[in-house]
Short mmCIF file of C-alpha atoms in Angstrom, two decimals:
data_model
loop_
_atom_site.label_atom_id
_atom_site.label_comp_id
_atom_site.label_asym_id
_atom_site.label_seq_id
_atom_site.Cartn_x
_atom_site.Cartn_y
_atom_site.Cartn_z
CA UNK A 1 96.54 84.82 96.41
CA UNK A 2 94.53 86.38 99.22
CA UNK A 3 95.78 86.94 102.77
CA UNK A 4 94.54 88.84 105.79
CA UNK A 5 95.48 89.18 109.42
CA UNK A 6 95.37 91.29 112.53
CA UNK A 7 98.15 92.07 114.98
CA UNK A 8 97.66 93.01 118.62
CA UNK A 9 100.33 95.09 120.33
CA UNK A 10 100.86 95.82 124.00
CA UNK A 11 103.88 98.04 124.62
CA UNK A 12 105.12 99.57 127.85
CA UNK A 13 107.60 102.45 127.51
CA UNK A 14 109.51 103.47 130.63
CA UNK A 15 111.84 106.43 130.30
CA UNK A 16 114.63 107.29 132.72
CA UNK A 17 116.91 110.30 132.61
CA UNK A 18 119.96 110.17 134.89
CA UNK A 19 118.33 107.21 136.70
CA UNK A 20 115.21 109.27 137.42
CA UNK A 21 111.95 108.06 135.91
CA UNK A 22 110.17 110.64 133.75
CA UNK A 23 106.49 109.79 134.18
CA UNK A 24 105.45 112.25 131.46
CA UNK A 25 107.44 110.33 128.83
CA UNK A 26 106.32 106.86 130.03
CA UNK A 27 103.51 105.42 127.94
CA UNK A 28 101.43 102.25 127.56
CA UNK A 29 100.11 101.42 124.09
CA UNK A 30 97.46 98.83 123.23
CA UNK A 31 95.84 98.24 119.87
CA UNK A 32 94.81 95.99 117.00
CA UNK A 33 96.36 96.54 113.57
CA UNK A 34 94.71 94.72 110.63
CA UNK A 35 96.23 94.07 107.21
CA UNK A 36 95.13 92.41 103.97
CA UNK A 37 96.59 91.65 100.56
CA UNK A 38 95.41 90.38 97.18
CA UNK A 39 98.17 89.31 94.78
CA UNK A 40 98.12 88.20 91.16
CA UNK A 41 101.19 86.60 89.56
CA UNK A 42 100.90 86.37 85.79
CA UNK A 43 103.44 85.25 83.26
CA UNK A 44 104.64 88.79 82.50
CA UNK A 45 102.99 90.91 85.15
CA UNK A 46 102.58 91.03 88.93
CA UNK A 47 99.77 93.01 90.56
CA UNK A 48 99.17 93.47 94.27
CA UNK A 49 96.58 95.34 96.30
CA UNK A 50 97.29 95.84 100.01
CA UNK A 51 95.77 97.48 103.06
CA UNK A 52 97.68 98.16 106.28
CA UNK A 53 96.93 99.91 109.53
CA UNK A 54 100.21 101.41 110.73
CA UNK A 55 100.99 103.01 114.09
CA UNK A 56 103.80 105.57 114.49
CA UNK A 57 104.68 106.36 118.07
CA UNK A 58 106.46 109.53 119.20
CA UNK A 59 109.97 109.00 120.53
CA UNK A 60 111.01 109.82 124.08
CA UNK A 61 112.47 113.22 123.23
CA UNK A 62 109.17 114.27 121.63
CA UNK A 63 107.31 113.23 124.80
CA UNK A 64 109.63 114.90 127.29
CA UNK A 65 108.30 117.93 129.14
CA UNK A 66 111.74 119.58 129.22
CA UNK A 67 112.77 122.52 127.03
CA UNK A 68 116.18 122.51 125.33
CA UNK A 69 118.28 125.30 123.87
CA UNK A 70 118.99 124.98 120.13
CA UNK A 71 120.50 128.36 119.29
CA UNK A 72 119.99 132.01 120.34
CA UNK A 73 116.85 132.19 118.19
CA UNK A 74 115.26 128.78 118.83
CA UNK A 75 114.24 126.52 121.71
CA UNK A 76 112.73 123.05 121.37
CA UNK A 77 110.44 121.18 123.75
CA UNK A 78 108.57 117.92 123.95
CA UNK A 79 104.89 117.28 124.49
CA UNK A 80 103.89 114.57 127.02
CA UNK A 81 100.32 114.66 125.68
CA UNK A 82 101.28 113.50 122.19
CA UNK A 83 99.11 110.71 120.81
CA UNK A 84 100.43 108.06 118.42
CA UNK A 85 99.77 108.53 114.73
CA UNK A 86 97.70 105.97 112.84
CA UNK A 87 97.89 105.51 109.07
CA UNK A 88 95.36 103.61 107.00
CA UNK A 89 97.23 102.81 103.79
CA UNK A 90 95.63 101.48 100.62
CA UNK A 91 98.15 100.58 97.94
CA UNK A 92 98.13 99.02 94.48
CA UNK A 93 101.33 98.09 92.68
CA UNK A 94 102.28 96.45 89.40
CA UNK A 95 105.52 95.14 87.88
CA UNK A 96 106.09 94.30 84.21
CA UNK A 97 108.96 94.47 81.68
CA UNK A 98 111.35 96.26 84.04
CA UNK A 99 108.71 98.82 85.06
CA UNK A 100 107.25 99.09 88.56
CA UNK A 101 104.26 101.33 89.37
CA UNK A 102 102.70 102.04 92.75
CA UNK A 103 99.75 104.19 93.82
CA UNK A 104 99.03 104.92 97.50
CA UNK A 105 96.19 106.54 99.38
CA UNK A 106 96.98 107.28 103.02
CA UNK A 107 94.69 108.57 105.74
CA UNK A 108 96.60 110.05 108.69
CA UNK A 109 94.78 110.02 112.04
CA UNK A 110 96.08 112.19 114.92
CA UNK A 111 99.29 112.91 113.00
CA UNK A 112 102.06 114.68 114.91
CA UNK A 113 104.20 117.34 113.29
CA UNK A 114 106.92 119.72 114.49
CA UNK A 115 105.26 123.12 114.84
CA UNK A 116 106.78 126.51 115.63
CA UNK A 117 105.46 129.47 117.61
CA UNK A 118 107.04 132.54 119.14
CA UNK A 119 108.40 131.91 122.66
CA UNK A 120 106.31 133.67 125.31
CA UNK A 121 105.35 136.45 122.91
CA UNK A 122 108.99 137.17 121.99
CA UNK A 123 108.97 137.98 118.27
CA UNK A 124 112.64 137.05 117.80
CA UNK A 125 112.78 133.59 119.43
CA UNK A 126 111.05 130.52 117.97
CA UNK A 127 109.73 127.64 120.05
CA UNK A 128 109.53 124.30 118.25
CA UNK A 129 107.26 121.61 119.67
CA UNK A 130 105.67 118.40 118.43
CA UNK A 131 101.87 118.58 118.32
CA UNK A 132 99.01 116.45 117.04
CA UNK A 133 97.36 118.22 114.11
CA UNK A 134 94.10 117.65 112.26
CA UNK A 135 93.63 114.41 110.35
CA UNK A 136 94.61 114.61 106.70
CA UNK A 137 95.15 112.40 103.69
CA UNK A 138 97.74 112.23 100.93
CA UNK A 139 98.15 110.54 97.57
CA UNK A 140 101.33 109.14 96.06
CA UNK A 141 101.90 107.81 92.54
CA UNK A 142 105.37 106.56 91.60
CA UNK A 143 106.96 104.69 88.73
CA UNK A 144 110.42 103.25 88.21
CA UNK A 145 112.22 101.75 85.22
CA UNK A 146 115.59 99.98 85.19
CA UNK A 147 117.46 98.35 82.35
CA UNK A 148 121.01 97.20 81.63
CA UNK A 149 122.34 98.09 78.17
CA UNK A 150 125.90 96.85 77.82
CA UNK A 151 128.07 98.86 80.22
CA UNK A 152 125.26 101.31 80.88
CA UNK A 153 122.64 100.78 83.62
CA UNK A 154 120.03 103.57 83.55
CA UNK A 155 117.30 103.98 86.19
CA UNK A 156 114.39 106.41 85.84
CA UNK A 157 112.16 107.28 88.82
CA UNK A 158 109.18 109.64 88.83
CA UNK A 159 106.83 110.52 91.67
CA UNK A 160 103.75 112.69 92.22
CA UNK A 161 102.73 113.60 95.77
CA UNK A 162 99.61 115.50 96.92
CA UNK A 163 98.51 116.13 100.48
CA UNK A 164 95.42 117.79 101.94
CA UNK A 165 96.86 119.31 105.12
CA UNK A 166 95.58 122.38 106.92
CA UNK A 167 96.94 123.94 110.13
CA UNK A 168 95.87 127.18 111.81
CA UNK A 169 93.77 128.07 108.78
CA UNK A 170 96.69 127.69 106.34
CA UNK A 171 96.47 125.04 103.62
CA UNK A 172 99.57 123.02 102.69
CA UNK A 173 98.25 121.21 99.64
CA UNK A 174 100.32 122.21 96.61
CA UNK A 175 101.31 118.97 94.79
CA UNK A 176 104.96 118.19 94.14
CA UNK A 177 106.46 116.23 91.23
CA UNK A 178 109.90 114.62 91.48
CA UNK A 179 112.02 112.84 88.88
CA UNK A 180 115.48 111.29 88.82
CA UNK A 181 117.62 109.86 86.04
CA UNK A 182 120.51 107.73 87.30
CA UNK A 183 123.25 106.58 84.94
CA UNK A 184 125.76 103.96 86.10
CA UNK A 185 128.59 102.77 83.87
CA UNK A 186 130.52 99.55 84.58
CA UNK A 187 133.82 100.63 83.05
CA UNK A 188 135.50 97.45 84.36
CA UNK A 189 134.52 94.89 86.99
CA UNK A 190 136.34 97.07 89.55
CA UNK A 191 135.66 100.57 88.22
CA UNK A 192 132.28 102.31 88.06
CA UNK A 193 131.24 105.81 87.08
CA UNK A 194 127.92 107.58 87.35
CA UNK A 195 126.05 110.72 86.45
CA UNK A 196 122.71 111.38 88.14
CA UNK A 197 120.07 114.06 87.56
CA UNK A 198 117.26 115.01 89.95
CA UNK A 199 114.40 117.49 89.59
CA UNK A 200 111.41 118.59 91.65
CA UNK A 201 108.68 121.15 91.16
CA UNK A 202 107.57 123.62 93.79
CA UNK A 203 105.25 121.96 96.28
CA UNK A 204 104.31 121.09 99.86
CA UNK A 205 105.49 118.20 102.01
CA UNK A 206 104.06 118.31 105.51
CA UNK A 207 104.56 121.93 106.66
CA UNK A 208 107.43 122.64 104.26
CA UNK A 209 107.07 124.42 100.92
CA UNK A 210 109.90 123.31 98.63
CA UNK A 211 111.08 125.47 95.76
CA UNK A 212 111.60 124.19 92.22
CA UNK A 213 115.05 122.65 91.96
CA UNK A 214 117.30 120.46 89.83
CA UNK A 215 120.77 119.02 90.30
CA UNK A 216 123.48 116.98 88.58
CA UNK A 217 125.83 114.75 90.60
CA UNK A 218 128.80 112.73 89.33
CA UNK A 219 130.89 110.01 90.97
CA UNK A 220 133.60 107.40 90.41
CA UNK A 221 133.90 104.18 92.45
CA UNK A 222 136.99 101.95 92.49
CA UNK A 223 137.38 98.69 94.40
CA UNK A 224 140.65 97.12 95.52
CA UNK A 225 141.77 93.88 97.19
CA UNK A 226 138.98 91.80 95.61
CA UNK A 227 136.33 94.19 96.88
CA UNK A 228 137.62 94.42 100.45
CA UNK A 229 138.44 98.12 99.94
CA UNK A 230 136.17 100.58 98.14
CA UNK A 231 136.93 104.22 97.34
CA UNK A 232 134.47 106.78 96.04
CA UNK A 233 134.99 110.27 94.62
CA UNK A 234 131.81 112.31 94.22
CA UNK A 235 130.96 115.85 93.17
CA UNK A 236 127.45 117.11 93.93
CA UNK A 237 125.65 119.92 92.12
CA UNK A 238 128.25 119.91 89.34
CA UNK A 239 126.54 122.65 87.32
CA UNK A 240 125.77 124.77 90.40
CA UNK A 241 122.11 124.61 89.43
CA UNK A 242 120.64 123.63 92.79
CA UNK A 243 119.46 126.55 94.91
CA UNK A 244 117.70 124.29 97.42
CA UNK A 245 115.17 126.23 99.48
CA UNK A 246 112.29 125.34 101.72
CA UNK A 247 109.97 127.36 103.89
CA UNK A 248 108.71 125.74 107.08
#
């Protein structure tokens, strides 16, 4: 199966604050956004290749020219000159025997990110503001497997992410690998229990550098009144292994 199309958008954003129109945050967007897909459905396998042009528009708070107080050490302001972000996404996916695999290549044009600088030269107060940064691309490869074995329903997810992002001469391109192992047990038709493990390597996502981390979470779910009432008891980081940290 082959399909292709193009979508035209004309959007008018008018922003009012306390019944006063904020011209800086008002925007008009026009554009064409093409897409295409090639799909193969076999007896035991499904394969699909897609292309999409995606627009991500900044919200009103990101466009506002006002500056807001966050805490004694941080202020945050909008940027009325923000441009929308465009993503050209090429993706190939496959499904077979309970396994799904997807590989993405994304090209980000005029991406906007939350950046921080020192406020008016003050070395103790940060100023956070959305800005358009240089174009960059990123790669994503992910796989998932799910199977039901009696009362046990395991799900395994793995993902590899790599971006080529540079800002102010600093590269943010260390790849990050993530994995999760979810275990759900149907004790009865009204009682469920689970034990989930997650892990990630040290790596960059956008401007954040995440540290290596792993965690174990456990939960019990009980339904009452034919499913009308559901209760859940959950304990996160059971083994106190997660020391979640990120810089950025």
